[in-house]
Coordinates of C-alpha atoms and ligand atoms in Angstrom, one line a residue:
X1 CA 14.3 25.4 2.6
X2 CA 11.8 22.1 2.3
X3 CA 13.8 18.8 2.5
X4 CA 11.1 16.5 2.1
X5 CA 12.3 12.7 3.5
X6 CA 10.6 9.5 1.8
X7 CA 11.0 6.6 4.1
X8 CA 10.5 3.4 1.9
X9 CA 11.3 5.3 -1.1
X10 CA 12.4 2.4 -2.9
X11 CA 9.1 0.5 -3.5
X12 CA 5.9 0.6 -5.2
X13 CA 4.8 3.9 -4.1
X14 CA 7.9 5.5 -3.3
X15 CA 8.8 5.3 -6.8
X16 CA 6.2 7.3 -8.0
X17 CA 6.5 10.4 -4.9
X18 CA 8.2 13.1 -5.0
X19 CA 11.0 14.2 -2.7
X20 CA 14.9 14.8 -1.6
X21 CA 15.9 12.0 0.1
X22 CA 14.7 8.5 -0.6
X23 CA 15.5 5.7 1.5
X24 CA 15.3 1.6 1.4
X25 CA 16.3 -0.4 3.8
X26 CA 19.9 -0.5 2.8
X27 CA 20.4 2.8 4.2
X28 CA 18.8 2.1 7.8
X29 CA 16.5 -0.4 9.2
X30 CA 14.4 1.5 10.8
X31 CA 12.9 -0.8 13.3
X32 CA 16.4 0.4 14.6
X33 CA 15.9 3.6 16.7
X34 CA 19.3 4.5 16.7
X35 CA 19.7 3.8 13.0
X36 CA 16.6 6.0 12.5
X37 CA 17.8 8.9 14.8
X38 CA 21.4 8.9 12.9
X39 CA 19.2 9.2 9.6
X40 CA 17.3 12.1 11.2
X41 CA 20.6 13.8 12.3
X42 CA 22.2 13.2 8.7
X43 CA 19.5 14.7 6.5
X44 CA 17.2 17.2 9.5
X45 CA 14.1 16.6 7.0
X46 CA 11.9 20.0 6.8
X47 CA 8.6 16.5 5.9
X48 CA 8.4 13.4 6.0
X49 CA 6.4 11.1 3.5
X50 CA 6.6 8.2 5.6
X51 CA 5.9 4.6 3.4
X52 CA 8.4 2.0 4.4
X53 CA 6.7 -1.2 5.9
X54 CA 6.7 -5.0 6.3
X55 CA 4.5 -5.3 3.1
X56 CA 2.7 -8.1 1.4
X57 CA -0.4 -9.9 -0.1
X58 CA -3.0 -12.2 1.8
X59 CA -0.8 -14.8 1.7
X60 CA 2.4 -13.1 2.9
X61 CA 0.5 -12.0 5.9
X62 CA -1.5 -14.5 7.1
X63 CA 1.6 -16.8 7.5
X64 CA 3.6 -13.8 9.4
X65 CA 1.1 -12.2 11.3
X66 CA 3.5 -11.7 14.6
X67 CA 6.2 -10.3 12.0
X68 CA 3.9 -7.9 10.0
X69 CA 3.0 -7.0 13.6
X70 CA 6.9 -6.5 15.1
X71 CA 8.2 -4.8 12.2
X72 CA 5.4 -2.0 11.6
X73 CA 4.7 -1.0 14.7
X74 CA 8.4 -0.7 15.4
X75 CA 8.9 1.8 12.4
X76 CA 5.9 3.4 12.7
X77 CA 6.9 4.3 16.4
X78 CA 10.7 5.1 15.3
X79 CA 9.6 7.5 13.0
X80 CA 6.6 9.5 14.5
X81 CA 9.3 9.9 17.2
X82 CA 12.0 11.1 15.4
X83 CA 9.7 13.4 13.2
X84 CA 8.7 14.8 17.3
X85 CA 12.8 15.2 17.7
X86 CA 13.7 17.0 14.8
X87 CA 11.0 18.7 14.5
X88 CA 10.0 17.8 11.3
X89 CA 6.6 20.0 10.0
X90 CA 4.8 17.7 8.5
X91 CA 4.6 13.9 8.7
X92 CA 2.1 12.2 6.4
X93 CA 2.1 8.5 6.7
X94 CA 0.2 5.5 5.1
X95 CA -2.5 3.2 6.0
X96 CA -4.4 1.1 3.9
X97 CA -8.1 0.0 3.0
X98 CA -7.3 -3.5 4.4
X99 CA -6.9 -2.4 7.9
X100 CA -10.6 -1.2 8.9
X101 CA -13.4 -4.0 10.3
X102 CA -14.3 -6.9 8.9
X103 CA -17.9 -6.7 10.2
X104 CA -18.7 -2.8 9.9
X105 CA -21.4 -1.1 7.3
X106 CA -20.3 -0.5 4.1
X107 CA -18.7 1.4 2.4
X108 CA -15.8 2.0 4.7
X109 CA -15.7 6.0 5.5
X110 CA -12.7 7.3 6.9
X111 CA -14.3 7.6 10.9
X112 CA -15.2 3.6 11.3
X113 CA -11.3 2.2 11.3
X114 CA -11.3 1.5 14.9
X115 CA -14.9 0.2 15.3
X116 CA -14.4 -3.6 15.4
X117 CA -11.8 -6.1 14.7
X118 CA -9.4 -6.1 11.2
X119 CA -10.1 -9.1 9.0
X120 CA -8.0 -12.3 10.6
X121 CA -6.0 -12.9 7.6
X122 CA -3.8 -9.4 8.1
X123 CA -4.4 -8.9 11.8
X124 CA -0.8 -8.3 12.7
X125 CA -0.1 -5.7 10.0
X126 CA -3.8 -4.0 10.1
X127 CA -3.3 -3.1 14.5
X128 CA 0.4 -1.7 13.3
X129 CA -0.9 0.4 10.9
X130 CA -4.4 1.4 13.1
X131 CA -1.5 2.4 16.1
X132 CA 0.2 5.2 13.2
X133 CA -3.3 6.8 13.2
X134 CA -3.6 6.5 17.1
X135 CA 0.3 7.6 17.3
X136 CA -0.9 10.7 14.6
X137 CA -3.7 11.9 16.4
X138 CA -1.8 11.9 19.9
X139 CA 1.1 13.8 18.4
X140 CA -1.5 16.3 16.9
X141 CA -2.7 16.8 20.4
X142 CA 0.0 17.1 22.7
X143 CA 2.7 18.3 20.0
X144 CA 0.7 20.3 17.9
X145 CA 2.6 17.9 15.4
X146 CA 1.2 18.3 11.8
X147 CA 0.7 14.8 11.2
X148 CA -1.5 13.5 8.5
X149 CA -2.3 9.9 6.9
X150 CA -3.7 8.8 3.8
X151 CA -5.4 5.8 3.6
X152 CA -5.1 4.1 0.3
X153 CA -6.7 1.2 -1.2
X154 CA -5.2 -1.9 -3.1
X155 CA -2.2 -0.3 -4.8
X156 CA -0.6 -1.9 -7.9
X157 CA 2.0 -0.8 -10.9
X158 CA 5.4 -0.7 -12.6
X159 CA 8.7 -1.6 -9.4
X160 CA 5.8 -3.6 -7.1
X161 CA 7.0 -6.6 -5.6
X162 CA 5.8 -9.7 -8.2
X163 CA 6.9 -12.5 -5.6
X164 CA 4.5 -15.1 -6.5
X165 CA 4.4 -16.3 -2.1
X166 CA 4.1 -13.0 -0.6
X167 CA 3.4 -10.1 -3.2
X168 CA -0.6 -8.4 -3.5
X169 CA -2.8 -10.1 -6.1
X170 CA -1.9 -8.0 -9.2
X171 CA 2.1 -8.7 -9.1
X172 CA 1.6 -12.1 -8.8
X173 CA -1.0 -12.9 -11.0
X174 CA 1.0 -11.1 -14.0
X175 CA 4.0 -13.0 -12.7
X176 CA 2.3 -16.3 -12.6
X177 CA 0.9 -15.4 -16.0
X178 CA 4.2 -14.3 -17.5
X179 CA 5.5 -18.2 -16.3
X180 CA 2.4 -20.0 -17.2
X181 CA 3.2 -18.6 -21.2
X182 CA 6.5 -19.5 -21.0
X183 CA 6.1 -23.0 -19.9
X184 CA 3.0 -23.4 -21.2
X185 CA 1.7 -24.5 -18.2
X186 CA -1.8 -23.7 -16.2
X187 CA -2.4 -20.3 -14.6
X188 CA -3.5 -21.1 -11.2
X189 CA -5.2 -18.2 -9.1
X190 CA -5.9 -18.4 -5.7
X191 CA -9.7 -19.2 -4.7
X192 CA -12.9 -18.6 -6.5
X193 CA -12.5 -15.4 -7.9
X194 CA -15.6 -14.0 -6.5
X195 CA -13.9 -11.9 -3.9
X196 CA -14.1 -8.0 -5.1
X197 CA -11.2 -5.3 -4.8
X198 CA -11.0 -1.4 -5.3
X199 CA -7.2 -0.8 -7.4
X200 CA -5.5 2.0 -7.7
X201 CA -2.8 2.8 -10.6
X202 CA 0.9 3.4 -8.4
X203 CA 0.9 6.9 -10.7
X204 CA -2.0 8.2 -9.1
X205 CA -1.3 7.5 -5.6
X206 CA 2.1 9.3 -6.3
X207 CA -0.2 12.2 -7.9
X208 CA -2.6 11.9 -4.4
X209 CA 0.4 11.8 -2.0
X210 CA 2.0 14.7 -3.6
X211 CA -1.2 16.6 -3.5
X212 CA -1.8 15.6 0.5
X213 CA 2.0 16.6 1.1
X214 CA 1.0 20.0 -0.3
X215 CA -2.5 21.1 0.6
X216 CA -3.9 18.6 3.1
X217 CA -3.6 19.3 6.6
X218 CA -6.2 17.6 9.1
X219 CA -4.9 14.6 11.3
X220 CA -8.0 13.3 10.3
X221 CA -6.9 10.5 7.5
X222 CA -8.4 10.5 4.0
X223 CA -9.4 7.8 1.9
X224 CA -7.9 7.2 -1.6
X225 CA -9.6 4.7 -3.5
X226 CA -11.5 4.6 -7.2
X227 CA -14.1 3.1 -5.3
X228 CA -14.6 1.2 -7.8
X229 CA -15.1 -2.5 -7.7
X230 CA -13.9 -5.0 -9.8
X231 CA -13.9 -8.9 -9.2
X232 CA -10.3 -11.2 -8.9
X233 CA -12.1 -12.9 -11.6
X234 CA -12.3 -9.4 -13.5
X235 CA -8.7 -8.4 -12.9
X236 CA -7.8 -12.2 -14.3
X237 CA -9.5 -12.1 -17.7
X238 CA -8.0 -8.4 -18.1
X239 CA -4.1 -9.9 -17.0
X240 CA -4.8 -12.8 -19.5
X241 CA -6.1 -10.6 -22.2
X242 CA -2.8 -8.5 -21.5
X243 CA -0.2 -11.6 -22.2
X244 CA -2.8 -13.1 -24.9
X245 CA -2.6 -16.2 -22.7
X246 CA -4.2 -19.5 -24.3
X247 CA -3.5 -21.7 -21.7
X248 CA -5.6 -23.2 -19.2
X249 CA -6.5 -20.8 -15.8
X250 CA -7.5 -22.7 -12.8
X251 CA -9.2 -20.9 -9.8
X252 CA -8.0 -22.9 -6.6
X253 CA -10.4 -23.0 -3.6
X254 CA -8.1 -24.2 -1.5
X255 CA -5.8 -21.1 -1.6
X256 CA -6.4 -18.4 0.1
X257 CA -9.4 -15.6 -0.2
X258 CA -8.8 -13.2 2.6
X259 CA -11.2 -10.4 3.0
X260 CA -14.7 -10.8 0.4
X261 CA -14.5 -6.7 0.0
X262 CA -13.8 -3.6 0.9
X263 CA -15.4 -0.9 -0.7
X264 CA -14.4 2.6 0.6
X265 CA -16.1 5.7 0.1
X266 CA -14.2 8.2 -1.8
X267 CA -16.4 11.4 -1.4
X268 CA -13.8 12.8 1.1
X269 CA -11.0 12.7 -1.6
X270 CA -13.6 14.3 -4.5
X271 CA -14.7 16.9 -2.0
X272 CA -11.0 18.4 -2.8
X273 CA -10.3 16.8 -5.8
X274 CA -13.7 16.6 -7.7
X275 CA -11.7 16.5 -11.3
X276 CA -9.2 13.8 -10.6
X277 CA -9.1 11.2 -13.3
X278 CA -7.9 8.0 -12.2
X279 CA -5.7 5.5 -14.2
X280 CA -8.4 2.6 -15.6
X281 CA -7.7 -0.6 -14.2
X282 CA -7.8 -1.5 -18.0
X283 CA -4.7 0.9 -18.7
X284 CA -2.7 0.4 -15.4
X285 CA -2.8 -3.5 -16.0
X286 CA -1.7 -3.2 -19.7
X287 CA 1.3 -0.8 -18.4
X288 CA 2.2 -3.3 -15.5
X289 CA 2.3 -6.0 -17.9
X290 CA 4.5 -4.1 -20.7
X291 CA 6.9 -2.9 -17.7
X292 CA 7.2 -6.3 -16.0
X293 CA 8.2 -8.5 -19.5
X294 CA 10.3 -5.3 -19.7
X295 CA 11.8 -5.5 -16.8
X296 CA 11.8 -9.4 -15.7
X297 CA 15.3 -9.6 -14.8
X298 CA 15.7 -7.1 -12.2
X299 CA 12.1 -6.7 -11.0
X300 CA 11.3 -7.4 -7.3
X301 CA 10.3 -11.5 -7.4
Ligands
LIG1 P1 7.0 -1.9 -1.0 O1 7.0 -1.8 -2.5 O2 7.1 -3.3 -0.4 O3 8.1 -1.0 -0.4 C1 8.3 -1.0 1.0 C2 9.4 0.0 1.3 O4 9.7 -0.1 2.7 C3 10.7 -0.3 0.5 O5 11.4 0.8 0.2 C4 11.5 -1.1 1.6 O6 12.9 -1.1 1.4 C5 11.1 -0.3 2.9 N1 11.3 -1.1 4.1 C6 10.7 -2.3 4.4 N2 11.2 -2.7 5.6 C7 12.1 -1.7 6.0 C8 12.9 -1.6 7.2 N3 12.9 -2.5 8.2 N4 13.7 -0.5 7.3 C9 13.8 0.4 6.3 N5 13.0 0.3 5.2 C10 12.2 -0.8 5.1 O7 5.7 -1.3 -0.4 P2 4.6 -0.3 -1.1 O8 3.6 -1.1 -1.8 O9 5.3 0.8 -1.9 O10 3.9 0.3 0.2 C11 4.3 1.6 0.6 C12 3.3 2.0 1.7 O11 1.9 1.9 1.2 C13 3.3 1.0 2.9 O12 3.3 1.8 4.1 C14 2.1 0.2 2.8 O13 1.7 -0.3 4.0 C15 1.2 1.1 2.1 N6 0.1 0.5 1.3 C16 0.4 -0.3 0.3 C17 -0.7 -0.9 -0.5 C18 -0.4 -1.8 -1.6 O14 -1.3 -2.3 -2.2 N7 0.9 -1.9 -2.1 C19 -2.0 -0.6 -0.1 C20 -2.3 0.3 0.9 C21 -1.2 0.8 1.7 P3 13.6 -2.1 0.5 O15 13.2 -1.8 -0.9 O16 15.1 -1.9 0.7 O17 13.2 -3.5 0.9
LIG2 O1 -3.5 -8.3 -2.7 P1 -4.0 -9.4 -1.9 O2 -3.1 -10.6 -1.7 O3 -4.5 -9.0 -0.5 O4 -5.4 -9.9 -2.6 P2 -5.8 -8.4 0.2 C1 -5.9 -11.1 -2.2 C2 -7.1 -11.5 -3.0 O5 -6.7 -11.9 -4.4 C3 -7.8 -12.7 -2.4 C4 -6.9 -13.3 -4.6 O6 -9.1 -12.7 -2.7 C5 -7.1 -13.9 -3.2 O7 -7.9 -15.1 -3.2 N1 -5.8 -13.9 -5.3 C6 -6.0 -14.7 -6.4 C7 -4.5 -13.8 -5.0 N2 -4.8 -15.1 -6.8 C8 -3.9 -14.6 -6.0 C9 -2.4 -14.7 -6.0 O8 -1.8 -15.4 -6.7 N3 -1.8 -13.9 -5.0 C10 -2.5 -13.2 -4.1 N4 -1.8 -12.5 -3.2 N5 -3.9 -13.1 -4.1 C11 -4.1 -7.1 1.5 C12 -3.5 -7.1 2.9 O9 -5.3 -7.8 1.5 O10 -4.4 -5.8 1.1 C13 -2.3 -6.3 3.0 O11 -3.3 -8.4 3.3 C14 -2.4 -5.0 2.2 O12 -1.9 -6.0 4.3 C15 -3.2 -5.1 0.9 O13 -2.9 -4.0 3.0 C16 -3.5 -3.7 0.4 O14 -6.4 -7.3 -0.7 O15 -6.7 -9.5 0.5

């Protein structure tokens, strides 16, 4: 009988996948081996949908680099292990579009991740993440583990985390925008808006994850992205447009700007799925907005 075990099941994503048993960190920190082996021994998971992560935006990252680093790589290597153990049948984890070169030809395809050095500003976090593919494709080998990984692009949605310091661009701009029309005070974005993103809707990643949990079985990891490129500057007017914001927005060069792009290829994802519709970026930000005014006292901030 499947038992399907979603580590980090209380976030962004993990909200929107489906499975048995869904864990945050109040249950175990599993940076923890021990903690992670007594979760193994509790529930004997048949897969493993394996999310949890030190998470963040440009800014969270670039001032925790050796943290980012610490915490994912001792997860990552708790639970690849304990999926060995228990012999869990299917582990698929998550990387992300952020973690592949800074200086490699574009678009990004899903064989160039380890062919040159991640982008400074999420260095710690990117090697963590590289090491679950390395970790993935070594299991494969000498376990026969079925191990897989999905490599998504800049998520965003309803239960992110909207802390203005640390969260991705999307959270914290509709935060900042949500204050900035209640005290009627500027919107401030970080830098010049010129950098471009690729954003997926949370509801389709769910969709994607519990497709890949299904049918995809290669260790090889697949790229899910729109690959479609819009600019911060895009995603601002459409965030402003969404609270009917008259106030003044101020793009601040002095803040941060992290990577320029990172357009992925997705042809790997519509070879299996050549009819998948994703969310607009139009629609998911007007749902995001409408869940966070909703929501404002208990969201994540
Ligand atoms: P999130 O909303 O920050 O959720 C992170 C999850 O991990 C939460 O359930 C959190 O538990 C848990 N967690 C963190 N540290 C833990 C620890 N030490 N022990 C146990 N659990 C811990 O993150 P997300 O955006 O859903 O990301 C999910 C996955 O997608 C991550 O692997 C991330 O790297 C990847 N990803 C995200 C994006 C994006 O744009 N968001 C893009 C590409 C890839 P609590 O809720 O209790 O803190
Ligand atoms: O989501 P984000 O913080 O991270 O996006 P990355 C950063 C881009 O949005 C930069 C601009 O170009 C910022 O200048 N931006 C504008 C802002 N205003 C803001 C703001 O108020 N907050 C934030 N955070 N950005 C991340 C990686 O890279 O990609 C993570 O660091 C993760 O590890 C994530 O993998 C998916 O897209 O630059």
């Amino acid at each position: 009988m499947n038992k399907v075990l979603i580590t980090g099941g209380t976030g962004l994503v993990g909200s929107m996948v489906k499975g048995d048993i869904k864990l945050g960190s109040k249950d175990a920190d599993l940076r923890d081996f021990n903690q992670v082996k007594a979760i193994f021994e509790k529930y004997k998971p048949t897969k493993v949908v394996h999310l949890a992560a030190r998470v963040g935006g440009v800014g969270g990252n670039i001032k925790a680099k050796g943290e980012f680093y610490f915490d994912n790589i001792m997860i990552n290597t708790n639970i690849l292990e304990a999926c060995r153990i228990y012999n869990v049948e299917k582990t698929l984890s998550f990387l992300s579009t952020c973690i592949f070169p800074d200086n490699v030809e574009y678009p990004l395809t899903e064989d160039k991740i380890h062919l040159g050095a991640p982008h400074l500003s999420n260095y710690g976090y990117a090697y963590a993440k590289r090491m679950l593919d390395v970790q993935s494709y070594v299991y494969n080998d000498q376990y026969d583990m079925n191990c897989i990984s999905v490599i998504p692009t800049n998520i965003f949605g309803p239960n992110d985390n909207f802390n203005i310091e640390n969260g991705h661009v999307i959270p914290s701009l509709i935060h900042k925008c949500y204050l900035a029309k209640q005290n009627n005070t500027p919107f401030i974005v970080w830098g010049s808006g010129k950098p471009l993103r690729e954003f997926i809707y949370s509801e389709d990643i769910g969709k994607l994850t519990n497709w890949a949990l299904e049918n995809y079985n290669s260790v090889d990891p697949i790229i899910l992205s729109t690959s479609h490129e819009v600019s911060i500057k895009f995603v601002v007017g459409l965030i402003v447009n969404a609270f009917n914001f008259k106030g003044d927005v101020i793009f601040d060069t002095s803040l941060p700007e992290g990577q320029f792009r990172k357009p992925a290829d997705n042809s790997k994802l519509k070879s299996y799925l050549p009819n998948f519709k994703f969310t607009s970026i139009e629609e998911g930000i007007l749902k995001t907005v409408k869940w966070f005014i909703k929501n404002y006292q208990t969201a994540r901030k």
